[in-house]
Tab-separated table of C-alpha atoms in Angstrom:
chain	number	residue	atom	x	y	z
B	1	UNK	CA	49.797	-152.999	133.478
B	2	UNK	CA	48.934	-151.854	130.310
B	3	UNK	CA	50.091	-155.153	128.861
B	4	UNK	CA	53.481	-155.771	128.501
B	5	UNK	CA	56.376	-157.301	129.416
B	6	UNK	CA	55.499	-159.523	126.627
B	7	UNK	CA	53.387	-158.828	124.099
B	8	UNK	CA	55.095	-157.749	120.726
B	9	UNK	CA	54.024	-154.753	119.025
B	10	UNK	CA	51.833	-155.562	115.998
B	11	UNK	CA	53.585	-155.008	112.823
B	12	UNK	CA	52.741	-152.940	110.229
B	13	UNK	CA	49.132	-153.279	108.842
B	14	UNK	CA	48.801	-154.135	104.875
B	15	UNK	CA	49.122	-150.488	103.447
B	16	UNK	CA	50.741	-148.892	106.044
B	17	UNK	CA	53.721	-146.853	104.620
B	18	UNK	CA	57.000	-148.656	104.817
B	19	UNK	CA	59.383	-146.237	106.448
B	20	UNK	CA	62.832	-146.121	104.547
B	21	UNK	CA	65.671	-144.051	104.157
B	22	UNK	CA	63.822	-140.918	104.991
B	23	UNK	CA	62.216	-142.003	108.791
B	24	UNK	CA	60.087	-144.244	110.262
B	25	UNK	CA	56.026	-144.607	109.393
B	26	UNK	CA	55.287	-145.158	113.165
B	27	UNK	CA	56.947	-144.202	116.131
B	28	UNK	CA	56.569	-145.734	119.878
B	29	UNK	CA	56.961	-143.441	122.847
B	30	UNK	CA	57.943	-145.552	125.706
B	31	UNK	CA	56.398	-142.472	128.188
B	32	UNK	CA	55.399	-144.327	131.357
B	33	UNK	CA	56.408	-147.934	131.708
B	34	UNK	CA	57.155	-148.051	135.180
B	35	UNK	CA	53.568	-146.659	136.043
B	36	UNK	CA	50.144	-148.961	136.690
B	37	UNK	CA	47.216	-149.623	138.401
B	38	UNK	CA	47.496	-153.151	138.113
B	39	UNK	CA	50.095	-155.684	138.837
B	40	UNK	CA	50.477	-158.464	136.465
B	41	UNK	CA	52.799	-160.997	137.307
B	42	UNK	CA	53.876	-160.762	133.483
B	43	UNK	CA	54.657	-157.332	133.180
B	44	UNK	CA	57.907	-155.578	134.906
B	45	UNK	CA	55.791	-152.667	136.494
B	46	UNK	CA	53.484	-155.491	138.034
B	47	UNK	CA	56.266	-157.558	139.112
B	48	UNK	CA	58.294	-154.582	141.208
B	49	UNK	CA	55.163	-154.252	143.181
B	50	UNK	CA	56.351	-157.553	145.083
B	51	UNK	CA	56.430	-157.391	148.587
B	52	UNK	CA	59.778	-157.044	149.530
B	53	UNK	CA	61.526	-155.967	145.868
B	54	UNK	CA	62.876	-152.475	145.933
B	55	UNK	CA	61.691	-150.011	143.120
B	56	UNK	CA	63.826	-148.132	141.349
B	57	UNK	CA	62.229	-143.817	140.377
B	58	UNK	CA	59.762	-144.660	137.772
B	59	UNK	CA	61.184	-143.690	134.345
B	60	UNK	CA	58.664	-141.282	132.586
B	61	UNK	CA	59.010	-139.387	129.591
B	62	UNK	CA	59.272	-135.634	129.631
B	63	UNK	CA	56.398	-134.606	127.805
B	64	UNK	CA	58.252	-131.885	126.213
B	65	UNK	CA	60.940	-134.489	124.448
B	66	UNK	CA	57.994	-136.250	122.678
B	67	UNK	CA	56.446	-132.730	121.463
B	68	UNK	CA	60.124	-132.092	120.001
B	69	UNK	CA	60.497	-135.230	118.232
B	70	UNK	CA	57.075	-135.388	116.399
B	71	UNK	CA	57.503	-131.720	115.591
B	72	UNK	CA	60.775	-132.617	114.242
B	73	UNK	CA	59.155	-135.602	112.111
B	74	UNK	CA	56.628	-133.184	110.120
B	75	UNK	CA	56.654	-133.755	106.516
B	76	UNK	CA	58.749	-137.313	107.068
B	77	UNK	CA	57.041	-140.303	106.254
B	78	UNK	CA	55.508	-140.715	109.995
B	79	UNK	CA	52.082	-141.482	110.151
B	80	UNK	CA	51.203	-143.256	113.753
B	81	UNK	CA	52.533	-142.873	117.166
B	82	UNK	CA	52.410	-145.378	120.101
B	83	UNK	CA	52.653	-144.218	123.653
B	84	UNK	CA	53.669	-146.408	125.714
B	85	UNK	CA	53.062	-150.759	125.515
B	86	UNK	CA	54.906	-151.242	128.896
B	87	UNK	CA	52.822	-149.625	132.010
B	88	UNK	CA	49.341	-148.010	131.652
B	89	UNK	CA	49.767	-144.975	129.251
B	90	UNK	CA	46.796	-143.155	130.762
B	91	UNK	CA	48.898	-142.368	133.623
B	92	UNK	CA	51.270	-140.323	131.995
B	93	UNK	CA	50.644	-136.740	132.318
B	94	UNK	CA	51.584	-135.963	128.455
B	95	UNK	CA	49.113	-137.931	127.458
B	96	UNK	CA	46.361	-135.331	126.563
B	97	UNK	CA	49.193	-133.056	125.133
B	98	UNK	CA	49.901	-135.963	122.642
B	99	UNK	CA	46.201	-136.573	121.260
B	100	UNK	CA	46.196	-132.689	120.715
B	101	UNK	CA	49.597	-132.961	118.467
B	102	UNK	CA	48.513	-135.768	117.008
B	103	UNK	CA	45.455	-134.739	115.888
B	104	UNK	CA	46.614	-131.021	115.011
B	105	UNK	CA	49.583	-132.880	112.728
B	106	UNK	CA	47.274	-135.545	111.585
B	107	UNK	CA	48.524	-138.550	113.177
B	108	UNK	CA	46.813	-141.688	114.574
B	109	UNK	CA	47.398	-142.946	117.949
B	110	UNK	CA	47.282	-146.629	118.572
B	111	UNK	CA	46.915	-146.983	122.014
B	112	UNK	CA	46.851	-149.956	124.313
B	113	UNK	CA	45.634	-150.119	127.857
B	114	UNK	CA	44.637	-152.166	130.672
B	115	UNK	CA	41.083	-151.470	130.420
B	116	UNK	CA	40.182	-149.809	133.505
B	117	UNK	CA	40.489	-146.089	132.136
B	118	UNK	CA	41.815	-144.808	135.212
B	119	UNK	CA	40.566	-141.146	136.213
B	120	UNK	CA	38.551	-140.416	134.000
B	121	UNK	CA	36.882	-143.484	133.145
B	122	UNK	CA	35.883	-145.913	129.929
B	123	UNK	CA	33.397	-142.994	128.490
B	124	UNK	CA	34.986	-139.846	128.928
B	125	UNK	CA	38.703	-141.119	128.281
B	126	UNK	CA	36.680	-142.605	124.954
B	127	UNK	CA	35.593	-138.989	123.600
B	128	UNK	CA	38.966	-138.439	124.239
B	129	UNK	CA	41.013	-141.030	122.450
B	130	UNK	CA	38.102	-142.250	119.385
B	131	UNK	CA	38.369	-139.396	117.492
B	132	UNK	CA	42.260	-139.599	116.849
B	133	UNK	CA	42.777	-143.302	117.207
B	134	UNK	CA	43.663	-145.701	114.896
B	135	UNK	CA	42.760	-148.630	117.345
B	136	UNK	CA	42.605	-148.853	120.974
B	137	UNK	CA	43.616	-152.311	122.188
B	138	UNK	CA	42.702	-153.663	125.784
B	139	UNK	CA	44.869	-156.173	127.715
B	140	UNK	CA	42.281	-159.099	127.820
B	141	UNK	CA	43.237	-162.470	129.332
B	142	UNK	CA	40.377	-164.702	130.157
B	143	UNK	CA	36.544	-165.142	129.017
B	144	UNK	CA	35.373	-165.245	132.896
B	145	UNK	CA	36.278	-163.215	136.030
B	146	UNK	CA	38.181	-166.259	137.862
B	147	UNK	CA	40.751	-166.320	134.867
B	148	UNK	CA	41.121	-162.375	133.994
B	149	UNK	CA	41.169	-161.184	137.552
B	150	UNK	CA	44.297	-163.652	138.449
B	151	UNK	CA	46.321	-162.896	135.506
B	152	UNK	CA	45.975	-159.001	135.927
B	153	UNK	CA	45.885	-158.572	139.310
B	154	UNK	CA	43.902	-155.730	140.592
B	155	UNK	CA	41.307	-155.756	137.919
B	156	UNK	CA	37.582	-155.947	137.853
B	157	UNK	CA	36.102	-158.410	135.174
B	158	UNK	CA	32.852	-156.933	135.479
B	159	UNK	CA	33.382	-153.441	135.394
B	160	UNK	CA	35.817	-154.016	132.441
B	161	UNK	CA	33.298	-155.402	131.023
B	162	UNK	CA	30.864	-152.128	131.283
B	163	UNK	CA	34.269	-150.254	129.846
B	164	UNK	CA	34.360	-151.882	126.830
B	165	UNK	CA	30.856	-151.281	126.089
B	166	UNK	CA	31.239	-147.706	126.635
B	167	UNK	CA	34.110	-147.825	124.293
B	168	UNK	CA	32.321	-149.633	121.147
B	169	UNK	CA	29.527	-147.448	121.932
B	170	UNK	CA	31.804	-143.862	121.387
B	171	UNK	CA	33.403	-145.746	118.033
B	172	UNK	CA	30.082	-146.125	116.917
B	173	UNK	CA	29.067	-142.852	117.728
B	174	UNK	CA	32.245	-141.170	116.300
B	175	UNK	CA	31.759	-143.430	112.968
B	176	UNK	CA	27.848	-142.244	112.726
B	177	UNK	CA	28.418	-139.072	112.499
B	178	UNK	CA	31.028	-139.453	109.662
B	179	UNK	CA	34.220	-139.963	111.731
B	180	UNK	CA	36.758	-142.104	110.795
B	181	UNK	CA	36.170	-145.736	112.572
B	182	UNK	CA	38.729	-146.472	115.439
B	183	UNK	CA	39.509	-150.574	115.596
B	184	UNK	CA	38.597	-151.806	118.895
B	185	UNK	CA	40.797	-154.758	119.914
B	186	UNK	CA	42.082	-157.210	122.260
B	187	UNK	CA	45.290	-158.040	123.035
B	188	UNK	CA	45.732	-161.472	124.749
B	189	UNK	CA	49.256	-162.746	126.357
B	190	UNK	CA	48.639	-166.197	125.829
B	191	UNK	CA	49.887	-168.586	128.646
B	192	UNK	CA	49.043	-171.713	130.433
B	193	UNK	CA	46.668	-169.391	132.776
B	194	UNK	CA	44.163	-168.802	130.082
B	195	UNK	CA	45.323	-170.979	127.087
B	196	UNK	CA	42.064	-173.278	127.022
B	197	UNK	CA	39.824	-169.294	126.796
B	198	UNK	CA	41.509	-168.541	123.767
B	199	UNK	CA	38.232	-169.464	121.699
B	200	UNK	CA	35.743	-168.032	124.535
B	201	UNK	CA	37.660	-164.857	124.397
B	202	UNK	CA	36.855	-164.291	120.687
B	203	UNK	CA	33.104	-164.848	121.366
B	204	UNK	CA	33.256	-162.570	123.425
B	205	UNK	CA	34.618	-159.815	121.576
B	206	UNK	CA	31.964	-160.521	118.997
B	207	UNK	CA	29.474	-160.489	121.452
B	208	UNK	CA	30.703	-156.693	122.699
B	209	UNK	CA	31.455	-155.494	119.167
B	210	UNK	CA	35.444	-155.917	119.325
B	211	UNK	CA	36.645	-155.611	116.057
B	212	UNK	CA	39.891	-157.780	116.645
B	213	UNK	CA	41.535	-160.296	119.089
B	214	UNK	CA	45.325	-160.542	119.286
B	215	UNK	CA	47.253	-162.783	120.304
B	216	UNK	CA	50.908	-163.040	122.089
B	217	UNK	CA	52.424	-165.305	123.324
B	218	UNK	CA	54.158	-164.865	127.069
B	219	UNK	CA	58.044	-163.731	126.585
B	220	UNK	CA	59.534	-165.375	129.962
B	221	UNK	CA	61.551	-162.528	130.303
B	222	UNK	CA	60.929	-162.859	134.257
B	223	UNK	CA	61.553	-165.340	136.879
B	224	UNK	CA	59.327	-167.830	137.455
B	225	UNK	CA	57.320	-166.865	133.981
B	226	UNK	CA	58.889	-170.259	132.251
B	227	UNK	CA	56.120	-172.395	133.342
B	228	UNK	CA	53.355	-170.086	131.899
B	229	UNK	CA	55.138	-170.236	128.337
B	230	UNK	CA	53.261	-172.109	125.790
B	231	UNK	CA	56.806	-172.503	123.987
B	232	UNK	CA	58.346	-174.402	126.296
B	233	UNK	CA	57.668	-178.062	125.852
B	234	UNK	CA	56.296	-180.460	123.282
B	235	UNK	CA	52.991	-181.040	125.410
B	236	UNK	CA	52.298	-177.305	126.497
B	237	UNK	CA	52.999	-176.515	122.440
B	238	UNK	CA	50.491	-178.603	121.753
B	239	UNK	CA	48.078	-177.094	124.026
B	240	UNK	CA	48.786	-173.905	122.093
B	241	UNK	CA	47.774	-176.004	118.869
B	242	UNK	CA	44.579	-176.953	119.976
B	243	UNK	CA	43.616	-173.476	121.391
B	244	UNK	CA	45.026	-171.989	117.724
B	245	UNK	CA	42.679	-174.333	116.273
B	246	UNK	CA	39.529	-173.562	118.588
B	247	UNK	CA	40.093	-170.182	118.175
B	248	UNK	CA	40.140	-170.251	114.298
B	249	UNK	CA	36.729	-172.053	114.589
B	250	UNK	CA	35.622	-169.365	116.659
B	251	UNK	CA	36.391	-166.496	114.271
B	252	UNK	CA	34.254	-168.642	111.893
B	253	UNK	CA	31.298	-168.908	113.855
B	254	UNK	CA	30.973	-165.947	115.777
B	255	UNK	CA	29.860	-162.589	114.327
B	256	UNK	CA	30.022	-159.418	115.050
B	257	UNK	CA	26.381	-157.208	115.633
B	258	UNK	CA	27.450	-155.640	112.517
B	259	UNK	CA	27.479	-159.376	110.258
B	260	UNK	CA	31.405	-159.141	110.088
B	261	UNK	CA	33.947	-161.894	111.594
B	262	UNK	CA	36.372	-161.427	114.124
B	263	UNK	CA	39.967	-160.637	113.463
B	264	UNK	CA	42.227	-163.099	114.579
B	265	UNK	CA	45.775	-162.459	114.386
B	266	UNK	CA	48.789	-164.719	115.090
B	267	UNK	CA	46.798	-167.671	115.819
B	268	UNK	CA	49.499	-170.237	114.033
B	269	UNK	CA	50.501	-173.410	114.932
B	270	UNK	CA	53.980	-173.871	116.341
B	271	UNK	CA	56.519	-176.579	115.486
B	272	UNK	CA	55.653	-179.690	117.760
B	273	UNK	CA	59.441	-179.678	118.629
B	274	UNK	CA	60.413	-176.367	120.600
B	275	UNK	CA	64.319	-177.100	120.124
B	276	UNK	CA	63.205	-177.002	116.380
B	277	UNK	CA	61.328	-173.748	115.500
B	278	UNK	CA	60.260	-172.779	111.556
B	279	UNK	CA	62.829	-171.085	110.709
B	280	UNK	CA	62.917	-166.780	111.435
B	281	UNK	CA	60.929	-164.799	108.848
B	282	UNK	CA	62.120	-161.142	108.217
B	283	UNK	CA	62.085	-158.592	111.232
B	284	UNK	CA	58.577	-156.779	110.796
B	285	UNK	CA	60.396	-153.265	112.213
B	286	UNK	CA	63.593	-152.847	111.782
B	287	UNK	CA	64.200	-149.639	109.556
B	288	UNK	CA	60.162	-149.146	109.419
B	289	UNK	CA	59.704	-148.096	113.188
B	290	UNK	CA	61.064	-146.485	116.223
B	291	UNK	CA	61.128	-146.669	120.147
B	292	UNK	CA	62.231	-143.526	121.840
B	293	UNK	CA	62.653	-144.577	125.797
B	294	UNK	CA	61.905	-141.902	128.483
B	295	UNK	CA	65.419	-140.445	128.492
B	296	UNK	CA	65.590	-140.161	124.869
B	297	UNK	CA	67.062	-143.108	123.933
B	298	UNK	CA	66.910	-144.650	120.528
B	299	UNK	CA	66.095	-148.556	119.823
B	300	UNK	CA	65.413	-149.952	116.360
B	301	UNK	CA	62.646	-152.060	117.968
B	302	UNK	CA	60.735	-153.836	120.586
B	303	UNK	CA	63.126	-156.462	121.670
B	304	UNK	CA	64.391	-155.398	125.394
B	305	UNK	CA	68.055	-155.980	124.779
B	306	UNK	CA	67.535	-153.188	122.042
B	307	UNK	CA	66.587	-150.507	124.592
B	308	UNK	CA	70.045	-151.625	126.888
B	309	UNK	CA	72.344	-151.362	123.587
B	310	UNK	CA	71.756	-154.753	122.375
B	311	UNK	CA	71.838	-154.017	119.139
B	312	UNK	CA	74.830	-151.013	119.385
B	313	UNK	CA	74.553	-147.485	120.475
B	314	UNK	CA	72.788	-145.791	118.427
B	315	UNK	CA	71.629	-142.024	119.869
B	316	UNK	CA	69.346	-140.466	121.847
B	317	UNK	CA	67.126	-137.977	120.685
B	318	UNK	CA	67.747	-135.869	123.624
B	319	UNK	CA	70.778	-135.013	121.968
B	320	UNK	CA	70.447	-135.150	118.136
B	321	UNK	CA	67.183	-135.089	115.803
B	322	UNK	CA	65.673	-138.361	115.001
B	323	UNK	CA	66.125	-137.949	111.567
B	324	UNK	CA	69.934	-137.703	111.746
B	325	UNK	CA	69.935	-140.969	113.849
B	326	UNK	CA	67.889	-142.588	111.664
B	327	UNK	CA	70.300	-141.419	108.338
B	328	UNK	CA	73.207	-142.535	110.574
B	329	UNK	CA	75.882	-144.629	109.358
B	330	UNK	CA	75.275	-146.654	112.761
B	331	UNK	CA	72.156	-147.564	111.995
B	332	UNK	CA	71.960	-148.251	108.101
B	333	UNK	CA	74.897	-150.312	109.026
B	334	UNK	CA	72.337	-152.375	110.904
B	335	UNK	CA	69.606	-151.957	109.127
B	336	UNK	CA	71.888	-153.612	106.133
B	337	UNK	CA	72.960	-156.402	108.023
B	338	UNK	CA	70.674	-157.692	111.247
B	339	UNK	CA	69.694	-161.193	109.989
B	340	UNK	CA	73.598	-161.939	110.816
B	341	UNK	CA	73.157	-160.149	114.546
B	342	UNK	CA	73.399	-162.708	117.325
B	343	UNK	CA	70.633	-161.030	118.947
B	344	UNK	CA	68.356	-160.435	115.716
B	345	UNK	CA	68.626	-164.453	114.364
B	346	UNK	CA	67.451	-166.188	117.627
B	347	UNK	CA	64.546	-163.397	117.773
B	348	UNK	CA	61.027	-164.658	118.621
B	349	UNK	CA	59.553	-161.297	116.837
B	350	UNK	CA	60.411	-162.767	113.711
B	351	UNK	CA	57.544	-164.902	112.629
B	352	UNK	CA	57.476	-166.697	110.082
B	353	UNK	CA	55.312	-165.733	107.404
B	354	UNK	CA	51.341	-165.596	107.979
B	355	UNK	CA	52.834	-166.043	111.572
């Protein structure tokens, strides 16, 4: 699991270029998402290894498709790839092919993974991955073993621990020596499992030097995920509330070695009422990013429907250049006019603002 049946994407960073008319400013390579270590009840690669549930060929993406589209996005307004949020991306075997192209083309990578660097473990996958990364964000779900270990099943609490360490440490190596500074993060899929860690889980990123905790909520998208949702119900909203509010305090008190606060992002209170939401804010990617899925297929952005057609056919890369879809009629079309797609207006991705 690298984190993700769940977890949105985070949207683009103040600054970051806005995409428009002439491509996307970051792209998202869904390259592996069948493919894990770990099985987390959350995530869809987790979940097929279920005793008794059949397994379909894992999809992976040929590394050769994802060399043609970022060659084919030179000179556009692309300036960050993503490989893949669903599965654990350090499995794929394009992976080292990517951080060559992206660093040849100047790119950043933002990467997210499990945190159990498999292969090559935490310090030599960091030499790797510091130098060209933007951020690297770990799946993190509890501030003790007890609570991390049963949400990502598989995992070692302890010896994640000793990865993360190794990975602040080659950051602030790399930054030393006059490299750019890669954001360390964590990226928590908040649930009833580890909703009253929230707070502990940002002193412990200050403690270890992590620049940034995020937070997500759990997208049920599974069966038997319903009761984990902090959405669901007036009383397990309100347990959200109160961890939103403990973790605030948290990114108050606690400080980084370096004197600086924590990041905390989307820790905002919810509507008491869940059949009452705030109202949808605008979507944070729709004509500023792109998923390409392992056969080439082209989705507008993170929701799943998108990536069955949800949201209209709208190409494949294996068969035209990204920059054609993207100047499609198809697409501007929806670009134009989402808010009024059934699909787009009951869409949890769009927060409200500060949300």
């Amino acid at each position: 699991m690298s984190t993700h049946a769940s977890p949105a994407p985070t949207a683009a960073p103040r600054g970051a270029p806005a995409g428009g008319p002439d491509g996307p400013w970051r792209i998202t390579l869904v390259t592996n998402p069948d493919d894990c270590n770990l099985a987390c009840a959350m995530c869809e690669c987790g979940a097929a290894r279920a005793p008794g549930r059949a397994r379909d060929a894992p999809r992976r993406m040929d590394p050769g498709l994802a060399r043609r589209v970022l060659e084919e996005r030179r000179g556009s307004p692309l300036a960050e790839v993503i490989p893949s949020t669903m599965g654990e991306p350090l499995l794929w075997a394009g992976l080292d092919g990517l951080v060559d192209l992206c660093a040849a083309d100047g790119l950043a990578l933002n990467l997210t993974t499990n945190g159990s660097f498999p292969g090559r473990g935490a310090a030599a996958w960091a030499a790797r991955l510091v130098p060209v990364a933007s951020d690297v964000k770990l799946s993190w779900n509890g501030a003790v073993a007890a609570t991390a270990e049963a949400v990502m099943g598989g995992l070692s609490f302890e010896a994640a621990m000793e990865n993360v360490r190794a990975l602040v440490a080659a950051r602030d190596a790399h930054s030393r020596a006059g490299g750019r500074r890669c954001g360390v993060s964590f990226q928590v899929t908040a649930q009833e499992a580890n909703v009253g860690e929230l707070a502990g889980i940002v002193w412990l990123a200050a403690s270890l030097g992590v620049d940034r905790v995020k937070l997500n909520h759990l997208q049920p998208r599974l069966p038997g995920l319903e009761a984990g949702s902090l959405r669901r119900s007036p009383a397990a909203i309100a347990r959200w509330n109160a961890a939103v509010r403990a973790a605030r305090e948290a990114a108050e008190a606690a400080r980084l070695p370096s004197g600086a606060r924590v990041i905390l992002q989307n820790a905002v209170e919810l509507a008491p009422d869940p059949d009452a939401p705030a109202p949808r804010g605008p979507c944070p990617f729709i004509g500023r990013e792109a998923w390409i899925h392992p056969d080439g297929t082209f989705a507008p952005c993170p929701h799943p429907a998108a990536a069955r057609g949800g949201l209209g056919a709208l190409g494949s890369v294996a068969e035209a250049p990204l920059g054609a879809i993207w100047a499609g009629e198809r697409f501007r079309a929806l670009v134009d006019a989402y808010e009024d797609h059934p699909l787009c207006r009951a869409c949890p991705l769009r927060r409200p603002g500060g949300a």
